[in-house]
């Protein structure tokens, strides 16, 4: 049984790097050209008046600079300067991979200490430039208070409130967006833009991580399909560790319900297993998935294509 896993998170805009296994003090960064893995640690690049507590497990690449990314980190601030007492809060930060750049861009509304309630980074918007950045964030200003959601400009501190439609993933040009949210009857539903995406096995499936291909032509989501009438913990008819692939343009032109998807069952195709596939596009037609074989001590990243062909192993060292 594997003692750990690599999980892909997000492909860089130039398609050469993958963030994976984000958490702790940073992330692993996989170079898809050389298959070398490097570790990024935020702590050495913090200003001396800051202490690090943790980072949220989701980094977002800068849309115009492959050296930069944004993240939410819990940081302590020494307000007096004597290094004896730190006050902690959630901060929105921009960092560079080479360590040459660090900036705390937390909205001023939270004060110097950062958010004491919640602060969530959803997107670094594609209309950002070297001069002006825009982010999609969610936040609260008081405990159990209103959940705000909107576009944020760090330079001007402008906030443009938006409706929270449950954005999960999006194409890098923002042309297509995937939403998952409850409707007025409290039924959970899925959408690409404003069109409802209905899967054949949705009533018996648990869906997981999702992503779009860099060119926006394909959408993939992890799924486990269960026999809901079973009496024990496992049923031979369960379909575990599947990737469902949607041809996006075909769906947008004719969003029939249910929509036919390509199904890649990892166990049947490759005799492999997974504790969570986390399918992330590594190119326009291939996916990085977290899988292992019987007897493996670690679940590494492997690359498969959208037609269910095995390509290669991507990571090799835990």
Coordinates of C-alpha atoms in Angstrom, one line a residue:
X1 CA 0.0 0.0 0.0
X2 CA 1.5 3.4 -1.0
X3 CA 2.6 5.6 1.9
X4 CA 2.3 8.8 -0.2
X5 CA 1.2 10.3 -3.5
X6 CA 2.1 12.9 -6.0
X7 CA -0.8 15.0 -7.2
X8 CA -0.6 17.3 -10.2
X9 CA -2.2 20.7 -9.7
X10 CA -1.7 23.2 -12.6
X11 CA 0.2 23.4 -15.9
X12 CA 2.3 26.5 -16.5
X13 CA 1.1 28.8 -19.3
X14 CA 4.0 27.8 -21.5
X15 CA 3.2 24.1 -20.9
X16 CA 6.6 23.1 -19.6
X17 CA 6.0 22.8 -15.8
X18 CA 3.5 21.3 -13.4
X19 CA 2.9 22.2 -9.9
X20 CA 2.3 19.1 -7.9
X21 CA 1.8 18.0 -4.2
X22 CA 1.4 21.6 -3.0
X23 CA 1.4 21.9 0.8
X24 CA 3.6 22.4 3.8
X25 CA 6.0 25.2 2.9
X26 CA 5.7 25.1 -0.8
X27 CA 5.4 22.7 -3.7
X28 CA 7.1 20.3 -6.0
X29 CA 7.6 21.5 -9.6
X30 CA 7.9 19.0 -12.4
X31 CA 9.8 20.0 -15.5
X32 CA 7.9 18.0 -18.3
X33 CA 10.9 18.3 -20.7
X34 CA 13.5 16.7 -18.4
X35 CA 11.2 15.0 -15.9
X36 CA 13.2 16.5 -13.1
X37 CA 11.4 17.4 -9.9
X38 CA 12.5 20.5 -7.9
X39 CA 11.2 21.6 -4.5
X40 CA 10.0 25.2 -4.0
X41 CA 10.1 26.5 -0.4
X42 CA 8.5 29.9 0.3
X43 CA 10.2 30.5 3.6
X44 CA 13.6 31.7 2.5
X45 CA 12.1 34.5 0.4
X46 CA 9.9 36.0 3.2
X47 CA 10.7 39.5 4.6
X48 CA 12.4 39.3 8.0
X49 CA 9.3 40.7 9.7
X50 CA 7.2 37.7 8.6
X51 CA 7.0 34.2 9.9
X52 CA 5.5 31.3 7.9
X53 CA 2.8 29.0 9.2
X54 CA 1.3 27.2 6.2
X55 CA 0.4 27.6 2.5
X56 CA -3.0 26.8 0.9
X57 CA -2.7 23.7 -1.4
X58 CA -3.4 25.7 -4.6
X59 CA -0.9 27.8 -6.5
X60 CA -1.9 29.8 -9.6
X61 CA 0.5 30.6 -12.4
X62 CA 0.8 34.2 -13.6
X63 CA -0.8 34.4 -17.0
X64 CA 2.0 36.5 -18.6
X65 CA 5.1 35.4 -16.7
X66 CA 6.1 31.7 -16.3
X67 CA 8.4 32.6 -13.4
X68 CA 5.6 33.9 -11.1
X69 CA 2.7 32.5 -9.2
X70 CA 0.1 33.6 -6.6
X71 CA -0.8 31.8 -3.4
X72 CA -2.6 32.1 -0.1
X73 CA -0.3 31.8 2.9
X74 CA -0.8 32.1 6.6
X75 CA 1.9 34.4 7.8
X76 CA 2.8 36.0 11.1
X77 CA 3.6 39.7 11.2
X78 CA 6.0 41.3 13.8
X79 CA 4.2 44.6 14.3
X80 CA 6.8 46.0 16.8
X81 CA 10.0 44.8 15.2
X82 CA 11.6 43.1 18.2
X83 CA 11.0 39.6 16.8
X84 CA 9.2 38.5 20.0
X85 CA 5.5 38.4 19.1
X86 CA 3.8 37.6 15.7
X87 CA 0.2 38.1 14.7
X88 CA -1.1 35.6 12.1
X89 CA -3.5 36.0 9.2
X90 CA -4.2 34.8 5.7
X91 CA -2.3 36.7 3.0
X92 CA -2.4 36.8 -0.8
X93 CA 1.1 36.8 -2.1
X94 CA 3.0 36.7 -5.4
X95 CA 6.3 34.8 -5.6
X96 CA 8.8 34.0 -8.3
X97 CA 10.3 30.5 -8.8
X98 CA 13.8 32.0 -8.9
X99 CA 13.3 33.8 -5.6
X100 CA 13.8 37.3 -7.2
X101 CA 10.3 38.5 -6.4
X102 CA 8.0 38.5 -3.4
X103 CA 5.1 40.8 -2.8
X104 CA 2.2 40.7 -0.3
X105 CA -0.8 42.0 -2.2
X106 CA -3.4 41.2 0.5
X107 CA -6.4 43.7 0.2
X108 CA -6.0 46.7 2.4
X109 CA -9.5 46.1 3.9
X110 CA -7.9 43.3 6.0
X111 CA -5.2 45.5 7.5
X112 CA -1.5 44.7 7.9
X113 CA -2.2 41.4 9.7
X114 CA -4.2 39.9 6.8
X115 CA -7.5 38.1 6.9
X116 CA -8.6 36.8 10.3
X117 CA -11.6 34.9 8.8
X118 CA -11.2 33.6 5.2
X119 CA -9.4 34.5 2.1
X120 CA -9.6 32.3 -1.0
X121 CA -7.8 32.7 -4.4
X122 CA -9.8 31.5 -7.3
X123 CA -8.0 32.9 -10.4
X124 CA -5.3 35.2 -11.7
X125 CA -7.4 36.7 -14.5
X126 CA -6.1 36.4 -18.1
X127 CA -6.6 40.1 -18.8
X128 CA -3.8 40.9 -16.4
X129 CA -0.7 42.6 -17.7
X130 CA 2.7 43.6 -16.4
X131 CA 1.1 46.9 -15.4
X132 CA -2.2 45.8 -13.9
X133 CA -3.2 42.5 -12.3
X134 CA -6.7 41.2 -11.6
X135 CA -7.6 38.4 -9.3
X136 CA -10.8 36.5 -8.5
X137 CA -11.0 36.1 -4.8
X138 CA -13.5 35.1 -2.1
X139 CA -13.4 36.4 1.5
X140 CA -15.2 37.2 4.7
X141 CA -14.8 40.4 6.8
X142 CA -16.2 38.9 10.0
X143 CA -16.8 35.5 11.6
X144 CA -20.0 33.9 10.2
X145 CA -20.4 37.0 8.1
X146 CA -21.3 37.5 4.4
X147 CA -19.2 35.6 1.9
X148 CA -17.9 38.1 -0.7
X149 CA -16.7 37.1 -4.1
X150 CA -15.3 39.4 -6.8
X151 CA -12.5 40.8 -9.0
X152 CA -9.6 42.5 -7.1
X153 CA -7.0 44.9 -8.4
X154 CA -4.1 45.2 -6.0
X155 CA -2.8 48.4 -7.5
X156 CA -5.9 50.4 -7.1
X157 CA -7.5 48.2 -4.3
X158 CA -10.6 48.1 -6.5
X159 CA -13.1 45.3 -5.7
X160 CA -15.8 44.4 -8.2
X161 CA -18.3 42.1 -6.6
X162 CA -19.5 39.1 -8.6
X163 CA -22.1 36.4 -8.1
X164 CA -20.5 33.2 -6.7
X165 CA -21.6 30.5 -9.2
X166 CA -19.3 27.9 -7.9
X167 CA -16.3 28.3 -10.3
X168 CA -14.1 25.2 -10.2
X169 CA -11.8 25.4 -13.2
X170 CA -11.4 27.4 -16.4
X171 CA -9.5 27.7 -19.6
X172 CA -6.5 30.0 -19.6
X173 CA -8.2 32.4 -22.0
X174 CA -11.3 32.3 -19.8
X175 CA -13.4 31.2 -22.8
X176 CA -14.8 28.2 -20.9
X177 CA -15.5 27.9 -17.2
X178 CA -16.6 24.8 -15.2
X179 CA -19.0 25.4 -12.3
X180 CA -20.3 23.1 -9.7
X181 CA -23.1 24.4 -7.4
X182 CA -26.5 23.7 -5.8
X183 CA -29.6 24.9 -7.7
X184 CA -32.7 26.4 -6.0
X185 CA -33.9 22.9 -5.1
X186 CA -30.5 22.1 -3.4
X187 CA -29.6 19.6 -6.1
X188 CA -25.9 19.6 -7.0
X189 CA -25.4 20.5 -10.7
X190 CA -22.5 21.0 -13.1
X191 CA -22.1 23.5 -15.9
X192 CA -19.7 24.6 -18.6
X193 CA -20.4 28.3 -19.0
X194 CA -24.2 28.5 -18.8
X195 CA -24.9 25.0 -20.2
X196 CA -25.7 22.2 -17.8
X197 CA -23.4 19.2 -18.1
X198 CA -25.3 16.0 -17.3
X199 CA -23.4 12.7 -17.1
X200 CA -25.1 9.3 -17.7
X201 CA -23.9 7.8 -14.4
X202 CA -24.1 11.0 -12.3
X203 CA -26.5 9.6 -9.7
X204 CA -24.2 6.8 -8.8
X205 CA -20.9 8.7 -9.2
X206 CA -18.6 10.7 -7.0
X207 CA -16.7 13.3 -9.1
X208 CA -13.3 14.7 -8.2
X209 CA -10.7 17.0 -9.6
X210 CA -11.3 18.5 -13.1
X211 CA -9.2 20.4 -15.7
X212 CA -9.4 21.8 -19.2
X213 CA -6.7 21.2 -21.9
X214 CA -4.5 24.2 -22.6
X215 CA -6.3 24.7 -26.0
X216 CA -9.7 24.4 -24.3
X217 CA -10.9 21.6 -26.6
X218 CA -11.1 19.0 -23.9
X219 CA -12.4 18.8 -20.3
X220 CA -11.5 15.9 -17.9
X221 CA -12.9 15.0 -14.5
X222 CA -12.1 12.1 -12.1
X223 CA -15.0 9.8 -11.2
X224 CA -15.8 6.8 -9.1
X225 CA -19.0 5.0 -9.9
X226 CA -20.6 2.9 -7.2
X227 CA -23.4 0.4 -6.9
X228 CA -25.6 2.4 -4.5
X229 CA -27.7 -0.7 -3.6
X230 CA -24.7 -2.7 -2.3
X231 CA -24.8 -4.0 1.3
X232 CA -21.1 -4.3 1.9
X233 CA -18.1 -1.9 1.6
X234 CA -17.2 -3.1 -1.9
X235 CA -19.2 -4.4 -4.9
X236 CA -17.7 -6.0 -8.0
X237 CA -19.8 -3.7 -10.2
X238 CA -18.1 -0.6 -8.8
X239 CA -16.1 1.3 -11.4
X240 CA -13.3 3.0 -9.6
X241 CA -10.6 5.4 -10.8
X242 CA -12.1 6.6 -14.0
X243 CA -11.4 9.7 -16.1
X244 CA -14.3 11.2 -18.0
X245 CA -13.3 13.3 -21.0
X246 CA -15.6 15.8 -22.7
X247 CA -15.1 17.3 -26.1
X248 CA -15.9 20.9 -25.1
X249 CA -16.9 22.4 -28.5
X250 CA -19.1 19.5 -29.3
X251 CA -20.9 19.8 -26.0
X252 CA -21.3 23.6 -26.4
X253 CA -22.9 23.2 -29.8
X254 CA -25.2 20.4 -28.7
X255 CA -25.4 20.0 -24.9
X256 CA -27.6 16.9 -24.9
X257 CA -28.5 15.3 -21.6
X258 CA -26.8 13.0 -20.7
X259 CA -23.8 14.0 -22.7
X260 CA -21.6 11.1 -24.0
X261 CA -18.1 11.1 -22.6
X262 CA -14.9 9.1 -23.2
X263 CA -14.4 6.9 -20.2
X264 CA -10.9 5.8 -19.2
X265 CA -10.9 3.2 -16.5
X266 CA -7.4 3.1 -15.0
X267 CA -7.7 -0.3 -13.5
X268 CA -9.1 -2.0 -16.6
X269 CA -6.7 -0.2 -19.1
X270 CA -3.5 -0.3 -17.2
X271 CA -3.9 -2.6 -14.2
X272 CA -3.3 0.4 -11.9
X273 CA -5.0 1.9 -8.9
X274 CA -5.4 5.3 -7.4
X275 CA -6.3 7.0 -4.1
X276 CA -7.3 10.1 -6.2
X277 CA -6.4 10.5 -9.9
X278 CA -6.4 14.3 -9.9
X279 CA -6.3 14.4 -13.7
X280 CA -4.5 17.5 -15.0
X281 CA -3.7 18.2 -18.6
X282 CA 0.0 18.0 -19.3
X283 CA -0.5 18.9 -23.0
X284 CA -3.5 19.5 -25.3
X285 CA -4.2 15.7 -25.5
X286 CA -2.5 14.1 -22.5
X287 CA -3.2 14.0 -18.8
X288 CA -1.1 13.6 -15.7
X289 CA -2.7 11.2 -13.2
X290 CA -1.7 9.8 -9.8
X291 CA -1.6 6.0 -9.9
X292 CA 0.2 3.0 -8.6
X293 CA 0.5 -0.7 -9.3
X294 CA 0.1 -3.6 -6.8
X295 CA 3.1 -3.7 -4.5
X296 CA 4.1 -0.1 -5.1
X297 CA 5.1 1.9 -2.0
X298 CA 4.3 5.3 -3.6
X299 CA 1.7 6.7 -6.0
X300 CA 3.6 8.5 -8.8
X301 CA 2.5 10.7 -11.6
X302 CA 1.9 9.0 -15.0
X303 CA 0.9 10.4 -18.3
X304 CA -2.0 9.0 -20.4
X305 CA -3.7 10.4 -23.5
X306 CA -7.3 11.2 -23.9
X307 CA -7.9 8.0 -25.8
X308 CA -6.8 5.9 -22.9
X309 CA -3.2 5.1 -24.1
X310 CA -0.4 4.9 -21.6
X311 CA 2.4 7.4 -22.5
X312 CA 5.1 7.4 -19.7
X313 CA 5.9 7.7 -16.0
X314 CA 6.5 11.3 -15.0
X315 CA 7.8 11.1 -11.4
X316 CA 10.1 8.6 -9.9
X317 CA 11.2 9.8 -6.4
X318 CA 8.8 10.3 -3.5

